[in-house]
Amino acid sequence: MTEAEFVVVANRLPVDRDDDGGWRSSPGGLVAALEPVMRKADGAWVGWPGKADLEIAPFDFDGMRLVPIMLTADDVELYYEGFSNDTIWPLYHDVISAPRYRRAWWDAYIDVNSRFARAAADVAAPGATVWVQDYQLQLVPQMLRELRPDLTIGYFHHIPFPAYGLYSQLPWRKQVLEGLLGADVIGFQRVADAGNFARAVRRQLHLETKASGIRVPQPDGTVRVSLAKAFPISIDADVYIELAQRPEIRERARQIRAELGHPRRILLGVDRLDYTKGIRHRLKAFGELLDDGTVTVTDVTLVQVASPSRERVDAYMQLRDEIELRVGRINGDYDTTGHTAVRYLHQAYPREEMVALYLAADVMLVTALRDGMNLVAKEYVASRVDNRGVLVLSEFAGAADELGSALRINPHDIDGLKQAIVQAIEMPPAEQGRRMRSMRRRVREHDVEKWSREFLRALEKTRAERSKW
Ligand code: F6P
């Protein structure tokens, strides 16, 4: 196999195998963010093709070298659905749902992480740079360092890193920290996440931290410095700007408004169907606004795109039932033959349709209870080339650190959320423009290219410093 100078290692490949044996884009913000970076880098991407028991040889796809990792049905159940998405995911999102600590899941996590590490070690050229992604692969940096000390290793954590009091619940808290510290640079979304990580390292491993540096003793008695720092991720803003200017997409936005019966205001939520996203809180607030007569069904419609996600994990099944029950109740109480209160879409859409929805929506609701970044907020802002529209944004989403001109809310405060929705619905165009322009400037200046450039520059710097030792 040809060796690569630059290797991305992520749980998923950028494409998933579909039922007809073809390939389709994988879900989630991680793939959306890394794909443009990879296309330019001409490297290899190690990841899972999204279905159990698929053994596929490495292949070239759309200018990228893809190296598929086979996961058995047991691996999917124990490593992906179990440890990744029923232990780490809820724990790292402030235990919104109770994490389950199962020893068999942990064993599978070690095993699968070591297979990813071996595959990356096999494909990386001497002295190559390897960039490991996200919480499913926290042990890979150290495993890879043991296999290939010549590599420069980065790790980016796409989700929150929890406060120490929560993190310390994890029975394998030391091993996970040691796994991550195998990286030369450990990137986080928010300054607070990097701070939580450094605190956990000090408390659990008794290592010394200074500014962003962590002194990591090596088996040979030397000390290596790992950098733990915030690098807020972003989107390819130009892609959204270009799509938002296409006449057919603008026409589609008009058509969406017409299909919804020309309500005065359209509210929009776009999320994976995940309990971290605060969809229940959003529906509660909107339902109460209808109940108390502040809005009417002919006046305001909420479009909720909730794309299917992790459908075999109990907490996700329960969430789906709850959301669908609540949507059914609201619609049953308020729909007319010509208007719907909530247009609920349990589907995933291509980017073109998403941009049309963003253009059609007067108000974007991002009510996450905890979210690493929330790229949907940035996509909405980038798409509003007309400087219109209002973003209602949870302070618990990473994007809140950057998008200061959004209407900031605490999703747990239902009255506050209702007030923000009313304020957004009634906001004069001049104020919309002022807020939107300032957010657009930020998203354009801090796009995904800048994110990867800054991360990789920090990584390059550690390589230069290492060679001086
Ligand atoms: O950003 C968090 C994340 O888990 C990514 O790693 C992933 O791409 C996305 O959400 C979608 O989740 P999943 O891969 O479990 O469908």
CSV table of C-alpha atoms and ligand atoms in Angstrom, one decimal:
chain,number,residue,atom,x,y,z
A,1,MET,CA,0.0,0.0,0.0
A,2,THR,CA,1.3,3.5,-0.8
A,3,GLU,CA,2.3,5.4,2.3
A,4,ALA,CA,0.8,8.8,3.1
A,5,GLU,CA,2.5,11.9,4.6
A,6,PHE,CA,-0.8,13.1,6.1
A,7,VAL,CA,-3.3,10.7,7.7
A,8,VAL,CA,-6.7,11.4,9.2
A,9,VAL,CA,-8.0,8.8,11.6
A,10,ALA,CA,-11.7,9.1,12.4
A,11,ASN,CA,-14.4,6.7,13.5
A,12,ARG,CA,-16.2,7.2,10.2
A,13,LEU,CA,-14.9,7.4,6.7
A,14,PRO,CA,-16.3,10.6,4.9
A,15,VAL,CA,-18.6,8.2,3.1
A,16,ASP,CA,-20.9,5.5,4.4
A,17,ARG,CA,-21.8,2.3,2.5
A,18,ASP,CA,-25.5,2.5,1.5
A,19,ASP,CA,-27.9,-0.4,1.1
A,20,ASP,CA,-27.3,-0.6,-2.7
A,21,GLY,CA,-23.6,-1.0,-2.3
A,22,GLY,CA,-23.0,2.7,-3.3
A,23,TRP,CA,-21.5,5.4,-1.1
A,24,ARG,CA,-23.2,8.4,0.5
A,25,SER,CA,-21.9,11.3,2.6
A,26,SER,CA,-21.6,10.3,6.3
A,27,PRO,CA,-23.6,12.1,9.0
A,28,GLY,CA,-22.3,14.8,11.3
A,29,GLY,CA,-20.2,17.9,11.6
A,30,LEU,CA,-16.9,16.1,11.8
A,31,VAL,CA,-16.9,14.8,8.3
A,32,ALA,CA,-18.3,18.1,6.9
A,33,ALA,CA,-15.4,19.9,8.5
A,34,LEU,CA,-12.6,17.6,7.5
A,35,GLU,CA,-13.6,16.8,4.0
A,36,PRO,CA,-12.4,20.0,2.4
A,37,VAL,CA,-9.2,19.8,4.4
A,38,MET,CA,-8.4,16.3,3.2
A,39,ARG,CA,-9.2,17.1,-0.4
A,40,LYS,CA,-6.4,19.6,-0.4
A,41,ALA,CA,-3.9,17.5,1.6
A,42,ASP,CA,-3.8,14.5,-0.7
A,43,GLY,CA,-3.6,12.1,2.3
A,44,ALA,CA,-5.2,9.0,3.6
A,45,TRP,CA,-8.3,8.7,5.7
A,46,VAL,CA,-8.7,5.7,8.0
A,47,GLY,CA,-12.2,5.0,9.2
A,48,TRP,CA,-15.3,2.8,9.4
A,49,PRO,CA,-17.6,2.5,6.4
A,50,GLY,CA,-20.7,2.7,8.6
A,51,LYS,CA,-22.0,-0.9,8.4
A,52,ALA,CA,-21.0,-4.0,10.3
A,53,ASP,CA,-18.9,-6.8,8.8
A,54,LEU,CA,-17.8,-5.0,5.7
A,55,GLU,CA,-14.4,-5.9,4.6
A,56,ILE,CA,-13.2,-3.5,1.9
A,57,ALA,CA,-9.7,-2.9,0.6
A,58,PRO,CA,-8.3,0.6,0.6
A,59,PHE,CA,-9.5,2.6,-2.4
A,60,ASP,CA,-9.4,6.1,-3.9
A,61,PHE,CA,-12.6,8.2,-3.7
A,62,ASP,CA,-13.0,11.8,-4.8
A,63,GLY,CA,-9.4,12.7,-4.6
A,64,MET,CA,-8.9,10.9,-1.2
A,65,ARG,CA,-7.3,7.6,-0.2
A,66,LEU,CA,-9.7,5.8,2.0
A,67,VAL,CA,-8.6,3.0,4.3
A,68,PRO,CA,-11.7,1.1,5.7
A,69,ILE,CA,-11.6,-0.5,9.1
A,70,MET,CA,-13.9,-3.5,9.5
A,71,LEU,CA,-16.1,-3.6,12.6
A,72,THR,CA,-18.0,-6.7,13.4
A,73,ALA,CA,-21.6,-6.5,14.6
A,74,ASP,CA,-20.2,-7.0,18.2
A,75,ASP,CA,-17.8,-4.2,17.7
A,76,VAL,CA,-20.6,-1.9,16.6
A,77,GLU,CA,-22.7,-2.9,19.6
A,78,LEU,CA,-19.9,-2.7,22.2
A,79,TYR,CA,-17.5,-0.1,21.0
A,80,TYR,CA,-19.7,2.3,18.9
A,81,GLU,CA,-23.2,2.0,20.4
A,82,GLY,CA,-21.9,1.0,23.9
A,83,PHE,CA,-18.7,2.7,25.1
A,84,SER,CA,-18.7,5.6,22.6
A,85,ASN,CA,-22.3,6.5,22.5
A,86,ASP,CA,-23.7,5.2,25.8
A,87,THR,CA,-20.8,5.9,28.1
A,88,ILE,CA,-18.5,8.7,26.8
A,89,TRP,CA,-21.2,10.7,24.9
A,90,PRO,CA,-23.6,11.2,27.8
A,91,LEU,CA,-20.8,11.6,30.3
A,92,TYR,CA,-19.1,14.3,28.2
A,93,HIS,CA,-22.4,16.0,27.6
A,94,ASP,CA,-22.9,16.7,31.3
A,95,VAL,CA,-24.8,13.5,32.0
A,96,ILE,CA,-28.0,14.8,30.3
A,97,SER,CA,-28.7,11.0,29.9
A,98,ALA,CA,-27.2,8.6,32.5
A,99,PRO,CA,-23.9,7.1,31.2
A,100,ARG,CA,-23.6,3.3,31.6
A,101,TYR,CA,-20.2,1.9,32.6
A,102,ARG,CA,-19.8,-1.6,31.3
A,103,ARG,CA,-16.5,-3.4,31.4
A,104,ALA,CA,-17.2,-5.4,28.3
A,105,TRP,CA,-17.7,-2.1,26.4
A,106,TRP,CA,-14.4,-0.8,27.7
A,107,ASP,CA,-12.6,-3.9,26.5
A,108,ALA,CA,-14.1,-3.6,23.1
A,109,TYR,CA,-13.1,0.1,23.0
A,110,ILE,CA,-9.4,-0.8,23.7
A,111,ASP,CA,-9.5,-3.5,21.1
A,112,VAL,CA,-11.1,-1.4,18.3
A,113,ASN,CA,-8.9,1.6,19.2
A,114,SER,CA,-5.8,-0.6,18.8
A,115,ARG,CA,-7.0,-1.7,15.3
A,116,PHE,CA,-7.4,1.9,14.2
A,117,ALA,CA,-3.9,2.7,15.6
A,118,ARG,CA,-2.4,-0.3,13.7
A,119,ALA,CA,-4.1,0.7,10.5
A,120,ALA,CA,-2.8,4.3,10.8
A,121,ALA,CA,0.7,3.0,11.7
A,122,ASP,CA,0.7,0.8,8.5
A,123,VAL,CA,-0.4,3.6,6.1
A,124,ALA,CA,1.7,6.5,7.5
A,125,ALA,CA,5.0,7.3,5.8
A,126,PRO,CA,8.2,7.8,7.9
A,127,GLY,CA,7.9,11.0,9.9
A,128,ALA,CA,4.3,11.6,8.7
A,129,THR,CA,1.7,13.7,10.4
A,130,VAL,CA,-1.4,11.8,11.8
A,131,TRP,CA,-4.5,13.6,12.9
A,132,VAL,CA,-6.8,11.6,15.1
A,133,GLN,CA,-10.4,12.7,15.5
A,134,ASP,CA,-12.8,12.6,18.4
A,135,TYR,CA,-14.0,10.7,21.4
A,136,GLN,CA,-14.4,7.3,19.8
A,137,LEU,CA,-10.6,7.1,19.4
A,138,GLN,CA,-9.2,8.6,22.6
A,139,LEU,CA,-6.7,5.8,23.1
A,140,VAL,CA,-5.3,5.9,19.6
A,141,PRO,CA,-2.7,8.8,20.1
A,142,GLN,CA,-0.8,6.9,22.8
A,143,MET,CA,-1.1,3.5,21.0
A,144,LEU,CA,0.1,5.0,17.8
A,145,ARG,CA,3.1,6.7,19.5
A,146,GLU,CA,4.1,3.3,20.9
A,147,LEU,CA,3.9,1.7,17.5
A,148,ARG,CA,5.5,4.7,15.6
A,149,PRO,CA,7.5,7.1,17.7
A,150,ASP,CA,8.7,8.9,14.5
A,151,LEU,CA,5.2,10.3,13.8
A,152,THR,CA,3.8,13.7,14.7
A,153,ILE,CA,0.4,13.1,16.2
A,154,GLY,CA,-2.5,15.5,16.6
A,155,TYR,CA,-5.9,14.8,18.2
A,156,PHE,CA,-9.0,17.0,17.9
A,157,HIS,CA,-11.9,16.5,20.3
A,158,HIS,CA,-15.2,17.6,18.6
A,159,ILE,CA,-17.4,17.3,21.7
A,160,PRO,CA,-17.2,19.0,25.1
A,161,PHE,CA,-14.7,17.8,27.7
A,162,PRO,CA,-16.6,17.7,31.0
A,163,ALA,CA,-15.9,19.4,34.3
A,164,TYR,CA,-13.7,17.3,36.6
A,165,GLY,CA,-16.5,16.4,39.0
A,166,LEU,CA,-18.2,14.6,36.2
A,167,TYR,CA,-15.2,13.3,34.4
A,168,SER,CA,-14.0,11.6,37.5
A,169,GLN,CA,-17.0,9.2,37.4
A,170,LEU,CA,-15.3,7.3,34.5
A,171,PRO,CA,-13.8,4.1,35.9
A,172,TRP,CA,-11.1,4.3,33.2
A,173,ARG,CA,-10.4,8.0,33.7
A,174,LYS,CA,-6.6,7.6,34.0
A,175,GLN,CA,-6.3,5.4,30.9
A,176,VAL,CA,-8.3,7.8,28.7
A,177,LEU,CA,-6.1,10.7,29.8
A,178,GLU,CA,-3.0,8.7,29.1
A,179,GLY,CA,-4.3,7.8,25.7
A,180,LEU,CA,-5.0,11.4,24.7
A,181,LEU,CA,-1.6,12.6,26.0
A,182,GLY,CA,0.1,10.5,23.3
A,183,ALA,CA,-0.7,13.4,21.0
A,184,ASP,CA,1.6,16.3,20.5
A,185,VAL,CA,-1.4,18.7,20.2
A,186,ILE,CA,-4.8,18.0,21.8
A,187,GLY,CA,-7.3,20.4,20.4
A,188,PHE,CA,-10.7,21.3,22.0
A,189,GLN,CA,-13.6,23.4,20.9
A,190,ARG,CA,-13.7,25.9,23.8
A,191,VAL,CA,-11.2,27.3,26.2
A,192,ALA,CA,-13.3,25.8,29.0
A,193,ASP,CA,-12.9,22.3,27.5
A,194,ALA,CA,-9.1,22.6,27.4
A,195,GLY,CA,-9.2,23.9,31.0
A,196,ASN,CA,-11.3,20.9,32.2
A,197,PHE,CA,-8.9,18.5,30.5
A,198,ALA,CA,-5.8,20.2,32.1
A,199,ARG,CA,-7.5,20.0,35.5
A,200,ALA,CA,-8.3,16.3,35.1
A,201,VAL,CA,-4.6,15.7,34.1
A,202,ARG,CA,-3.4,17.5,37.2
A,203,ARG,CA,-5.8,15.8,39.5
A,204,GLN,CA,-5.6,12.2,38.1
A,205,LEU,CA,-2.1,12.0,36.8
A,206,HIS,CA,-0.3,14.6,38.9
A,207,LEU,CA,1.4,16.1,35.9
A,208,GLU,CA,2.6,19.7,35.7
A,209,THR,CA,0.7,22.1,33.4
A,210,LYS,CA,1.9,25.5,32.4
A,211,ALA,CA,-0.1,27.8,30.1
A,212,SER,CA,-1.3,25.3,27.4
A,213,GLY,CA,1.6,22.9,27.9
A,214,ILE,CA,1.5,19.6,29.8
A,215,ARG,CA,4.8,17.9,30.8
A,216,VAL,CA,4.5,14.2,30.0
A,217,PRO,CA,7.3,12.0,31.3
A,218,GLN,CA,8.5,9.4,28.8
A,219,PRO,CA,9.7,5.8,29.5
A,220,ASP,CA,13.3,6.8,28.7
A,221,GLY,CA,13.3,9.4,31.4
A,222,THR,CA,12.9,12.4,29.1
A,223,VAL,CA,9.9,14.8,29.2
A,224,ARG,CA,7.7,15.5,26.2
A,225,VAL,CA,5.4,18.6,26.2
A,226,SER,CA,1.9,18.1,24.9
A,227,LEU,CA,-0.2,21.2,24.0
A,228,ALA,CA,-3.9,21.3,25.1
A,229,LYS,CA,-5.6,24.2,23.5
A,230,ALA,CA,-8.9,25.5,22.0
A,231,PHE,CA,-9.2,25.5,18.2
A,232,PRO,CA,-12.9,26.3,17.5
A,233,ILE,CA,-14.0,24.3,14.5
A,234,SER,CA,-15.9,25.9,11.6
A,235,ILE,CA,-17.4,25.4,8.2
A,236,ASP,CA,-16.4,26.0,4.6
A,237,ALA,CA,-18.3,29.4,4.6
A,238,ASP,CA,-17.7,30.0,0.9
A,239,VAL,CA,-19.6,26.9,-0.1
A,240,TYR,CA,-22.7,28.1,1.8
A,241,ILE,CA,-22.4,31.6,0.4
A,242,GLU,CA,-22.2,30.3,-3.1
A,243,LEU,CA,-25.2,27.9,-2.6
A,244,ALA,CA,-27.3,30.7,-1.1
A,245,GLN,CA,-26.8,32.8,-4.2
A,246,ARG,CA,-27.9,30.2,-6.7
A,247,PRO,CA,-31.3,31.2,-8.3
A,248,GLU,CA,-32.7,27.7,-8.0
A,249,ILE,CA,-32.0,27.5,-4.3
A,250,ARG,CA,-33.5,30.9,-3.7
A,251,GLU,CA,-36.5,29.8,-5.7
A,252,ARG,CA,-36.7,26.6,-3.6
A,253,ALA,CA,-36.7,28.8,-0.4
A,254,ARG,CA,-39.7,30.7,-1.8
A,255,GLN,CA,-41.4,27.4,-2.6
A,256,ILE,CA,-40.9,26.1,0.9
A,257,ARG,CA,-42.6,29.2,2.3
A,258,ALA,CA,-45.5,28.7,-0.1
A,259,GLU,CA,-45.7,25.0,0.8
A,260,LEU,CA,-46.1,25.9,4.4
A,261,GLY,CA,-49.0,28.2,3.6
A,262,HIS,CA,-47.0,31.5,3.7
A,263,PRO,CA,-46.8,31.9,7.5
A,264,ARG,CA,-45.6,35.3,8.6
A,265,ARG,CA,-42.7,33.8,10.4
A,266,ILE,CA,-40.9,30.4,10.0
A,267,LEU,CA,-38.9,29.0,12.9
A,268,LEU,CA,-36.3,26.3,12.1
A,269,GLY,CA,-34.5,23.6,14.1
A,270,VAL,CA,-31.9,21.3,12.4
A,271,ASP,CA,-30.4,18.6,14.5
A,272,ARG,CA,-29.4,15.0,14.6
A,273,LEU,CA,-32.1,13.4,16.7
A,274,ASP,CA,-30.0,13.6,19.9
A,275,TYR,CA,-31.0,14.3,23.5
A,276,THR,CA,-28.1,16.9,23.7
A,277,LYS,CA,-29.8,19.2,21.2
A,278,GLY,CA,-32.7,20.4,23.5
A,279,ILE,CA,-35.4,19.6,20.9
A,280,ARG,CA,-37.8,18.8,23.8
A,281,HIS,CA,-37.2,22.2,25.4
A,282,ARG,CA,-37.7,23.9,22.0
A,283,LEU,CA,-41.0,22.1,21.5
A,284,LYS,CA,-42.1,22.9,25.0
A,285,ALA,CA,-41.5,26.6,24.6
A,286,PHE,CA,-43.2,26.7,21.2
A,287,GLY,CA,-46.2,24.6,22.4
A,288,GLU,CA,-46.6,27.1,25.4
A,289,LEU,CA,-46.5,30.1,23.0
A,290,LEU,CA,-49.4,28.5,21.1
A,291,ASP,CA,-51.2,27.5,24.3
A,292,ASP,CA,-51.1,31.1,25.7
A,293,GLY,CA,-52.1,32.6,22.3
A,294,THR,CA,-48.8,34.6,21.9
A,295,VAL,CA,-48.5,33.0,18.4
A,296,THR,CA,-51.1,31.3,16.2
A,297,VAL,CA,-50.7,28.5,13.8
A,298,THR,CA,-51.5,30.7,10.8
A,299,ASP,CA,-48.9,33.2,11.8
A,300,VAL,CA,-45.9,31.0,12.8
A,301,THR,CA,-44.7,27.5,11.8
A,302,LEU,CA,-41.8,25.6,13.3
A,303,VAL,CA,-39.9,23.3,10.9
A,304,GLN,CA,-38.0,20.7,12.8
A,305,VAL,CA,-35.5,18.6,10.8
A,306,ALA,CA,-34.4,15.8,13.1
A,307,SER,CA,-32.0,13.5,11.2
A,308,PRO,CA,-32.0,9.8,12.3
A,309,SER,CA,-29.0,9.0,14.6
A,310,ARG,CA,-27.7,6.0,16.7
A,311,GLU,CA,-31.1,4.4,16.4
A,312,ARG,CA,-30.3,1.2,18.3
A,313,VAL,CA,-29.2,3.0,21.5
A,314,ASP,CA,-32.0,3.0,24.1
A,315,ALA,CA,-31.7,6.7,25.0
A,316,TYR,CA,-32.2,7.6,21.3
A,317,MET,CA,-35.2,5.3,20.9
A,318,GLN,CA,-36.8,6.8,24.0
A,319,LEU,CA,-36.1,10.3,22.8
A,320,ARG,CA,-37.6,9.7,19.4
A,321,ASP,CA,-40.8,8.4,21.0
A,322,GLU,CA,-41.0,11.5,23.3
A,323,ILE,CA,-40.4,14.0,20.5
A,324,GLU,CA,-42.9,12.3,18.2
A,325,LEU,CA,-45.5,12.2,21.0
A,326,ARG,CA,-45.0,15.9,21.7
A,327,VAL,CA,-45.1,16.9,18.0
A,328,GLY,CA,-48.3,14.8,17.5
A,329,ARG,CA,-49.9,16.5,20.5
A,330,ILE,CA,-49.1,20.0,19.4
A,331,ASN,CA,-50.2,19.4,15.9
A,332,GLY,CA,-53.3,17.7,17.0
A,333,ASP,CA,-54.3,20.6,19.1
A,334,TYR,CA,-53.4,23.4,16.7
A,335,ASP,CA,-53.2,22.3,13.1
A,336,THR,CA,-55.8,23.5,10.6
A,337,THR,CA,-56.3,21.9,7.2
A,338,GLY,CA,-54.1,24.6,5.7
A,339,HIS,CA,-51.5,25.2,8.4
A,340,THR,CA,-49.3,23.1,10.6
A,341,ALA,CA,-47.8,24.1,13.9
A,342,VAL,CA,-44.7,21.8,13.6
A,343,ARG,CA,-43.5,20.4,10.3
A,344,TYR,CA,-41.5,17.5,11.7
A,345,LEU,CA,-39.0,15.8,9.3
A,346,HIS,CA,-37.2,12.7,10.5
A,347,GLN,CA,-34.9,12.7,7.5
A,348,ALA,CA,-31.5,13.8,6.3
A,349,TYR,CA,-31.3,16.2,3.4
A,350,PRO,CA,-28.6,17.2,0.9
A,351,ARG,CA,-26.8,20.5,1.5
A,352,GLU,CA,-28.8,22.3,-1.3
A,353,GLU,CA,-32.1,21.7,0.5
A,354,MET,CA,-30.6,22.7,3.8
A,355,VAL,CA,-29.5,26.1,2.4
A,356,ALA,CA,-33.0,26.6,0.9
A,357,LEU,CA,-34.4,25.9,4.4
A,358,TYR,CA,-32.0,28.3,6.0
A,359,LEU,CA,-33.0,31.0,3.5
A,360,ALA,CA,-36.7,30.3,4.1
A,361,ALA,CA,-36.3,30.5,7.9
A,362,ASP,CA,-36.8,33.8,9.7
A,363,VAL,CA,-35.6,32.4,13.0
A,364,MET,CA,-33.1,29.6,13.6
A,365,LEU,CA,-33.4,27.8,16.9
A,366,VAL,CA,-30.3,26.2,18.4
A,367,THR,CA,-31.3,25.2,21.9
A,368,ALA,CA,-28.6,22.6,22.7
A,369,LEU,CA,-28.3,21.6,26.4
A,370,ARG,CA,-24.6,20.9,25.6
A,371,ASP,CA,-22.9,20.9,22.3
A,372,GLY,CA,-19.2,20.9,21.3
A,373,MET,CA,-19.6,23.6,18.7
A,374,ASN,CA,-22.9,23.3,16.6
A,375,LEU,CA,-22.0,23.9,13.0
A,376,VAL,CA,-25.6,24.3,12.0
A,377,ALA,CA,-25.6,27.7,13.7
A,378,LYS,CA,-22.6,28.7,11.5
A,379,GLU,CA,-24.2,27.3,8.4
A,380,TYR,CA,-27.3,29.4,9.0
A,381,VAL,CA,-25.3,32.5,9.4
A,382,ALA,CA,-23.1,31.9,6.4
A,383,SER,CA,-26.2,31.2,4.2
A,384,ARG,CA,-27.9,34.5,5.1
A,385,VAL,CA,-26.2,36.5,2.3
A,386,ASP,CA,-29.2,38.9,2.6
A,387,ASN,CA,-28.2,39.8,6.2
A,388,ARG,CA,-31.7,38.8,7.4
A,389,GLY,CA,-32.8,36.2,9.9
A,390,VAL,CA,-32.3,35.8,13.7
A,391,LEU,CA,-30.2,33.2,15.4
A,392,VAL,CA,-31.4,32.1,18.8
A,393,LEU,CA,-28.4,30.3,20.4
A,394,SER,CA,-27.9,28.3,23.5
A,395,GLU,CA,-25.0,29.5,25.7
A,396,PHE,CA,-24.2,25.7,26.1
A,397,ALA,CA,-23.1,25.4,22.5
A,398,GLY,CA,-19.5,26.1,21.6
A,399,ALA,CA,-20.7,28.5,18.9
A,400,ALA,CA,-21.9,30.9,21.6
A,401,ASP,CA,-18.2,31.9,22.3
A,402,GLU,CA,-17.9,33.3,18.8
A,403,LEU,CA,-21.4,34.4,17.8
A,404,GLY,CA,-21.9,37.1,20.4
A,405,SER,CA,-24.6,38.9,18.3
A,406,ALA,CA,-27.0,35.9,18.5
A,407,LEU,CA,-30.0,36.0,20.9
A,408,ARG,CA,-28.4,34.0,23.7
A,409,ILE,CA,-30.6,31.7,25.7
A,410,ASN,CA,-30.4,29.2,28.5
A,411,PRO,CA,-32.6,26.3,27.1
A,412,HIS,CA,-33.5,25.2,30.6
A,413,ASP,CA,-35.3,28.5,31.2
A,414,ILE,CA,-38.4,27.9,29.2
A,415,ASP,CA,-39.8,31.4,30.0
A,416,GLY,CA,-36.5,33.0,28.8
A,417,LEU,CA,-36.6,30.9,25.7
A,418,LYS,CA,-40.2,31.9,25.0
A,419,GLN,CA,-39.2,35.6,25.4
A,420,ALA,CA,-36.3,35.1,23.0
A,421,ILE,CA,-38.5,33.5,20.4
A,422,VAL,CA,-41.0,36.4,20.6
A,423,GLN,CA,-38.1,38.9,20.4
A,424,ALA,CA,-36.7,37.1,17.3
A,425,ILE,CA,-40.1,37.0,15.6
A,426,GLU,CA,-40.6,40.7,16.1
A,427,MET,CA,-37.0,41.9,15.6
A,428,PRO,CA,-36.9,44.9,13.2
A,429,PRO,CA,-35.0,44.3,9.9
A,430,ALA,CA,-32.3,46.9,10.8
A,431,GLU,CA,-31.4,45.0,14.1
A,432,GLN,CA,-31.4,41.7,12.2
A,433,GLY,CA,-29.0,43.2,9.7
A,434,ARG,CA,-26.7,44.6,12.4
A,435,ARG,CA,-26.5,41.3,14.3
A,436,MET,CA,-26.2,39.1,11.2
A,437,ARG,CA,-23.5,41.2,9.6
A,438,SER,CA,-21.3,40.9,12.7
A,439,MET,CA,-21.8,37.1,12.9
A,440,ARG,CA,-21.2,36.7,9.2
A,441,ARG,CA,-17.9,38.5,9.5
A,442,ARG,CA,-16.8,36.1,12.2
A,443,VAL,CA,-17.8,33.0,10.3
A,444,ARG,CA,-16.2,34.1,7.1
A,445,GLU,CA,-12.9,35.0,8.8
A,446,HIS,CA,-12.8,31.9,11.0
A,447,ASP,CA,-13.7,29.2,8.5
A,448,VAL,CA,-12.7,25.6,8.5
A,449,GLU,CA,-9.6,26.3,6.5
A,450,LYS,CA,-8.4,28.6,9.2
A,451,TRP,CA,-9.2,26.0,11.9
A,452,SER,CA,-7.2,23.3,10.2
A,453,ARG,CA,-4.4,25.7,9.3
A,454,GLU,CA,-4.0,26.8,12.9
A,455,PHE,CA,-4.2,23.3,14.3
A,456,LEU,CA,-1.7,21.9,11.9
A,457,ARG,CA,0.6,24.9,12.4
A,458,ALA,CA,0.7,24.3,16.1
A,459,LEU,CA,1.4,20.6,15.4
A,460,GLU,CA,4.2,21.5,13.0
A,461,LYS,CA,5.7,23.7,15.7
A,462,THR,CA,5.9,20.8,18.1
A,463,ARG,CA,7.7,18.8,15.5
A,464,ALA,CA,10.2,21.5,15.0
A,465,GLU,CA,10.8,21.8,18.8
A,466,ARG,CA,11.1,18.0,19.1
A,467,SER,CA,13.9,17.9,16.6
A,468,LYS,CA,15.9,20.4,18.7
A,469,TRP,CA,16.0,18.1,21.7
B,1,F6P,O1,-19.4,15.5,16.4
B,1,F6P,C1,-19.7,14.4,17.1
B,1,F6P,C2,-20.0,13.2,16.3
B,1,F6P,O2,-20.1,12.1,17.0
B,1,F6P,C3,-19.0,13.0,15.2
B,1,F6P,O3,-17.9,12.2,15.7
B,1,F6P,C4,-19.8,12.3,14.2
B,1,F6P,O4,-19.4,12.5,12.9
B,1,F6P,C5,-21.2,12.9,14.4
B,1,F6P,O5,-21.3,13.3,15.7
B,1,F6P,C6,-22.3,11.9,14.0
B,1,F6P,O6,-22.4,10.8,14.9
B,1,F6P,P1,-22.3,9.3,14.4
B,1,F6P,O7,-21.0,9.1,13.7
B,1,F6P,O8,-22.4,8.5,15.7
B,1,F6P,O9,-23.5,9.1,13.5
